[in-house]
Tab-separated table of C-alpha atoms in Angstrom:
chain	number	residue	atom	x	y	z
A	1	SER	CA	-0.033	0.017	-0.033
A	2	TYR	CA	1.133	3.493	-0.702
A	3	GLU	CA	2.641	5.458	2.147
A	4	LEU	CA	3.060	9.250	2.940
A	5	THR	CA	5.753	10.448	5.280
A	6	GLN	CA	5.535	13.735	7.095
A	7	PRO	CA	7.883	15.184	9.753
A	8	LEU	CA	6.313	14.984	13.070
A	9	SER	CA	6.906	18.708	13.825
A	10	VAL	CA	7.959	21.835	12.186
A	11	SER	CA	8.736	25.096	13.947
A	12	VAL	CA	8.702	28.599	12.388
A	13	ALA	CA	9.299	32.033	13.727
A	14	LEU	CA	6.434	34.452	13.561
A	15	GLY	CA	6.443	36.185	10.132
A	16	GLN	CA	8.802	33.694	8.578
A	17	THR	CA	8.283	30.862	6.069
A	18	ALA	CA	7.290	27.403	7.079
A	19	ARG	CA	7.615	24.411	4.739
A	20	ILE	CA	6.127	21.115	5.494
A	21	THR	CA	7.021	18.208	3.406
A	22	CYS	CA	5.090	14.969	2.431
A	23	GLY	CA	7.215	12.154	0.922
A	24	GLY	CA	6.024	9.327	-1.140
A	25	ASN	CA	7.181	7.141	-4.004
A	26	ASN	CA	6.870	9.211	-7.164
A	27	ILE	CA	4.399	11.487	-5.513
A	28	GLY	CA	4.938	14.031	-8.171
A	29	SER	CA	2.736	11.940	-10.364
A	30	LYS	CA	-0.197	12.137	-7.973
A	31	ASN	CA	-2.560	15.040	-6.991
A	32	VAL	CA	-1.652	16.021	-3.423
A	33	HIS	CA	-4.029	17.778	-1.011
A	34	TRP	CA	-3.265	19.433	2.321
A	35	TYR	CA	-5.562	19.864	5.368
A	36	GLN	CA	-5.230	22.062	8.372
A	37	GLN	CA	-6.593	20.865	11.674
A	38	LYS	CA	-6.732	22.959	14.785
A	39	PRO	CA	-7.438	21.355	18.167
A	40	GLY	CA	-10.996	20.263	18.625
A	41	GLN	CA	-11.911	21.121	15.018
A	42	ALA	CA	-12.496	19.310	11.846
A	43	PRO	CA	-9.793	19.340	9.114
A	44	VAL	CA	-9.965	22.159	6.475
A	45	LEU	CA	-8.759	21.824	2.937
A	46	VAL	CA	-6.135	24.423	2.405
A	47	ILE	CA	-4.437	23.150	-0.841
A	48	TYR	CA	-5.828	20.880	-3.464
A	49	ARG	CA	-4.327	19.335	-6.540
A	50	ASP	CA	-0.740	20.177	-5.398
A	51	ARG	CA	-1.106	24.028	-5.577
A	52	ASP	CA	-4.668	25.332	-5.814
A	53	ARG	CA	-6.236	27.153	-3.027
A	54	PRO	CA	-10.030	26.838	-2.096
A	55	SER	CA	-11.865	30.120	-1.818
A	56	GLY	CA	-11.209	31.746	1.577
A	57	ILE	CA	-7.745	30.322	2.007
A	58	PRO	CA	-5.101	33.088	2.207
A	59	GLU	CA	-2.434	33.410	-0.536
A	60	ARG	CA	0.132	32.880	2.150
A	61	PHE	CA	-0.622	29.146	1.676
A	62	SER	CA	0.981	27.510	-1.369
A	63	GLY	CA	1.980	24.062	-2.533
A	64	SER	CA	4.366	22.339	-4.861
A	65	ASN	CA	4.909	18.686	-5.864
A	66	SER	CA	7.734	17.091	-7.735
A	67	GLY	CA	9.635	13.781	-7.691
A	68	ASN	CA	9.257	12.146	-4.367
A	69	THR	CA	8.271	15.152	-2.354
A	70	ALA	CA	5.263	17.462	-2.052
A	71	THR	CA	5.675	20.683	0.022
A	72	LEU	CA	3.275	22.944	1.734
A	73	THR	CA	4.578	26.375	2.159
A	74	ILE	CA	3.164	28.921	4.619
A	75	SER	CA	4.638	32.393	4.141
A	76	ARG	CA	4.583	35.189	6.827
A	77	ALA	CA	3.437	32.683	9.408
A	78	GLN	CA	0.911	33.818	11.906
A	79	ALA	CA	0.084	32.510	15.362
A	80	GLY	CA	-3.312	31.417	13.912
A	81	ASP	CA	-1.358	29.027	11.583
A	82	GLU	CA	-0.356	26.888	14.525
A	83	ALA	CA	-2.083	23.595	13.767
A	84	ASP	CA	-1.584	19.964	12.480
A	85	TYR	CA	-1.234	19.564	8.764
A	86	TYR	CA	-2.034	16.416	6.706
A	87	CYS	CA	-1.116	15.638	3.174
A	88	GLN	CA	-3.440	13.246	1.212
A	89	VAL	CA	-3.444	11.467	-2.106
A	90	TRP	CA	-5.701	9.008	-3.942
A	91	ASP	CA	-3.865	5.857	-4.816
A	92	SER	CA	-5.244	2.409	-5.994
A	93	SER	CA	-8.886	3.358	-5.199
A	94	THR	CA	-7.812	4.313	-1.639
A	95	VAL	CA	-7.511	7.685	0.252
A	96	VAL	CA	-4.174	7.787	1.860
A	97	PHE	CA	-3.277	10.362	4.579
A	98	GLY	CA	0.136	11.357	5.764
A	99	GLY	CA	0.781	11.005	9.456
A	100	GLY	CA	0.456	14.639	10.113
A	101	THR	CA	2.875	17.453	11.061
A	102	LYS	CA	2.423	19.717	14.004
A	103	LEU	CA	3.324	23.363	13.070
A	104	THR	CA	4.502	25.441	15.929
A	105	VAL	CA	4.800	29.258	15.542
A	106	LEU	CA	7.373	30.667	17.765
B	1	GLN	CA	-23.967	26.423	1.866
B	2	LEU	CA	-23.509	22.773	2.113
B	3	GLN	CA	-23.229	21.240	5.717
B	4	LEU	CA	-22.687	17.747	7.003
B	5	GLN	CA	-23.777	16.486	10.307
B	6	GLU	CA	-22.863	13.221	11.954
B	7	SER	CA	-25.234	11.434	14.309
B	8	GLY	CA	-25.280	8.277	16.224
B	9	PRO	CA	-24.617	6.745	19.572
B	10	GLY	CA	-21.541	8.086	21.476
B	11	LEU	CA	-20.880	4.817	23.310
B	12	VAL	CA	-20.783	1.356	21.894
B	13	LYS	CA	-20.034	-1.854	23.645
B	14	PRO	CA	-17.211	-4.098	22.625
B	15	SER	CA	-18.066	-6.631	19.948
B	16	GLU	CA	-21.185	-4.721	18.977
B	17	THR	CA	-21.845	-2.631	15.775
B	18	LEU	CA	-21.112	1.086	15.537
B	19	SER	CA	-23.692	2.836	13.394
B	20	LEU	CA	-23.413	6.478	12.343
B	21	THR	CA	-25.302	8.573	9.825
B	22	CYS	CA	-24.249	11.689	7.989
B	23	THR	CA	-27.007	14.141	6.948
B	24	VAL	CA	-26.246	16.343	4.054
B	25	SER	CA	-27.976	19.732	4.023
B	26	GLY	CA	-27.851	22.731	1.632
B	27	GLY	CA	-27.236	20.507	-1.338
B	28	SER	CA	-27.987	17.313	-3.026
B	29	ILE	CA	-26.140	14.017	-2.281
B	30	SER	CA	-27.170	12.936	-5.775
B	31	SER	CA	-24.295	14.584	-7.765
B	32	SER	CA	-21.955	12.976	-10.118
B	33	SER	CA	-19.123	15.225	-8.972
B	34	TYR	CA	-18.854	13.980	-5.290
B	35	TYR	CA	-17.991	10.927	-3.246
B	36	TRP	CA	-19.229	10.896	0.377
B	37	GLY	CA	-16.932	9.431	2.914
B	38	TRP	CA	-16.010	8.539	6.499
B	39	ILE	CA	-12.818	9.458	8.262
B	40	ARG	CA	-11.801	8.784	11.829
B	41	GLN	CA	-9.306	10.111	14.212
B	42	PRO	CA	-8.271	8.149	17.383
B	43	PRO	CA	-7.451	10.260	20.395
B	44	GLY	CA	-4.146	12.074	19.874
B	45	LYS	CA	-3.510	10.370	16.594
B	46	GLY	CA	-3.817	11.131	12.814
B	47	LEU	CA	-6.537	10.780	10.304
B	48	GLU	CA	-7.660	7.440	8.910
B	49	TRP	CA	-9.907	7.044	5.972
B	50	ILE	CA	-12.645	4.467	6.323
B	51	GLY	CA	-14.393	4.505	2.988
B	52	SER	CA	-16.344	6.426	0.457
B	53	ILE	CA	-19.661	5.953	-1.446
B	54	PHE	CA	-21.110	7.505	-4.638
B	55	TYR	CA	-24.758	8.433	-4.747
B	56	SER	CA	-25.391	5.334	-7.054
B	57	GLY	CA	-24.162	3.116	-4.264
B	58	SER	CA	-20.605	2.391	-5.554
B	59	THR	CA	-18.171	2.098	-2.712
B	60	TYR	CA	-14.461	2.109	-1.943
B	61	TYR	CA	-13.134	0.855	1.537
B	62	ASN	CA	-9.863	0.998	3.488
B	63	VAL	CA	-8.515	-2.467	2.955
B	64	SER	CA	-7.654	-2.838	6.691
B	65	LEU	CA	-11.321	-2.276	7.696
B	66	LYS	CA	-13.123	-3.689	4.719
B	67	SER	CA	-14.211	-6.949	6.371
B	68	ARG	CA	-16.086	-4.959	9.142
B	69	VAL	CA	-17.225	-1.852	7.272
B	70	THR	CA	-20.404	-1.110	5.338
B	71	ILE	CA	-21.204	2.344	3.889
B	72	SER	CA	-24.615	2.924	2.477
B	73	VAL	CA	-26.531	5.766	0.958
B	74	ASP	CA	-30.234	6.881	1.135
B	75	THR	CA	-30.768	9.549	-1.505
B	76	SER	CA	-34.376	10.112	-0.493
B	77	LYS	CA	-33.184	11.320	2.933
B	78	ASN	CA	-29.959	12.890	1.627
B	79	GLN	CA	-28.077	10.768	3.962
B	80	PHE	CA	-25.280	8.200	4.003
B	81	SER	CA	-24.302	5.882	6.798
B	82	LEU	CA	-21.482	3.840	8.318
B	83	LYS	CA	-21.663	0.411	9.996
B	84	LEU	CA	-18.608	-0.948	11.641
B	85	THR	CA	-19.007	-4.377	13.124
B	86	SER	CA	-17.212	-6.217	16.042
B	87	VAL	CA	-15.801	-3.004	17.443
B	88	THR	CA	-13.021	-2.990	20.029
B	89	ALA	CA	-11.376	-0.184	22.042
B	90	ALA	CA	-9.180	0.493	19.147
B	91	ASP	CA	-12.173	1.813	17.255
B	92	THR	CA	-12.586	4.635	19.747
B	93	ALA	CA	-12.194	7.843	17.747
B	94	VAL	CA	-13.717	10.906	16.414
B	95	TYR	CA	-15.653	10.073	13.346
B	96	TYR	CA	-15.930	12.550	10.565
B	97	CYS	CA	-18.067	12.566	7.343
B	98	ALA	CA	-16.808	14.560	4.378
B	99	ARG	CA	-17.464	15.269	0.741
B	100	ARG	CA	-14.811	14.414	-1.736
B	101	ILE	CA	-14.803	16.113	-5.079
B	102	VAL	CA	-14.109	13.876	-8.176
B	103	VAL	CA	-14.224	15.281	-11.635
B	104	VAL	CA	-13.993	12.569	-14.236
B	105	VAL	CA	-11.282	10.587	-12.628
B	106	ALA	CA	-9.454	13.420	-10.998
B	107	ASP	CA	-9.424	13.778	-7.221
B	108	TYR	CA	-9.975	17.291	-5.923
B	109	GLY	CA	-9.772	16.583	-2.186
B	110	MET	CA	-12.303	16.699	0.643
B	111	ASP	CA	-13.770	20.232	0.766
B	112	VAL	CA	-16.532	19.954	3.287
B	113	TRP	CA	-16.432	18.190	6.548
B	114	GLY	CA	-18.859	17.589	9.438
B	115	GLN	CA	-17.937	18.723	12.898
B	116	GLY	CA	-17.185	15.101	13.974
B	117	THR	CA	-18.649	12.809	16.561
B	118	THR	CA	-16.903	11.041	19.276
B	119	VAL	CA	-17.500	7.302	19.558
B	120	THR	CA	-16.176	5.551	22.637
B	121	VAL	CA	-16.052	1.704	22.642
B	122	SER	CA	-16.415	0.539	26.218
B	123	SER	CA	-18.509	-1.867	28.332
């Protein structure tokens, strides 16, 4: 079965740029989606199909995907960006989630 | 605005069947662009996909749960449901329903989620 690997945690200074990676075998050939989940809340889609933003998601959120790594980039990080982030793909008729990354804004 | 709402018992005994329903409001479940799915999250852990259903009844399941899971749809009530049999403490989790966008064969992610419902498996 397909696996997605994310770092357990990422820290970023307030106002700086955070990058969260999602590794998978030839993930660049798949559509990657990213979700933000704050404590006690349902996940929210922040990036779909590698780099597209749903309406209402700030331009500070961007994505890329190539080779074996997809990346979620959060520019000018704010305290409100502190959350868990999950990547997700569709593979072999299965939804696959990464293990999640906790983003801490210092 | 489309909304999803999970409902069902918050406590289930070991070996029994967990049953949840997701009610779709503000839109029709009978659309060719969406799959409707269940995702769960054990306490302190990550997201686990359980399965998805199309309004026609076509289903996809997580292989690891497939032997215990049934997802069904009732278009007349704009609802879809989850049944998970022979539950154990490991099935204790927050259960979410969500809409997944699919255009032709392309996956666009899950754009609408329910608030989640906590299910505890305990005697």
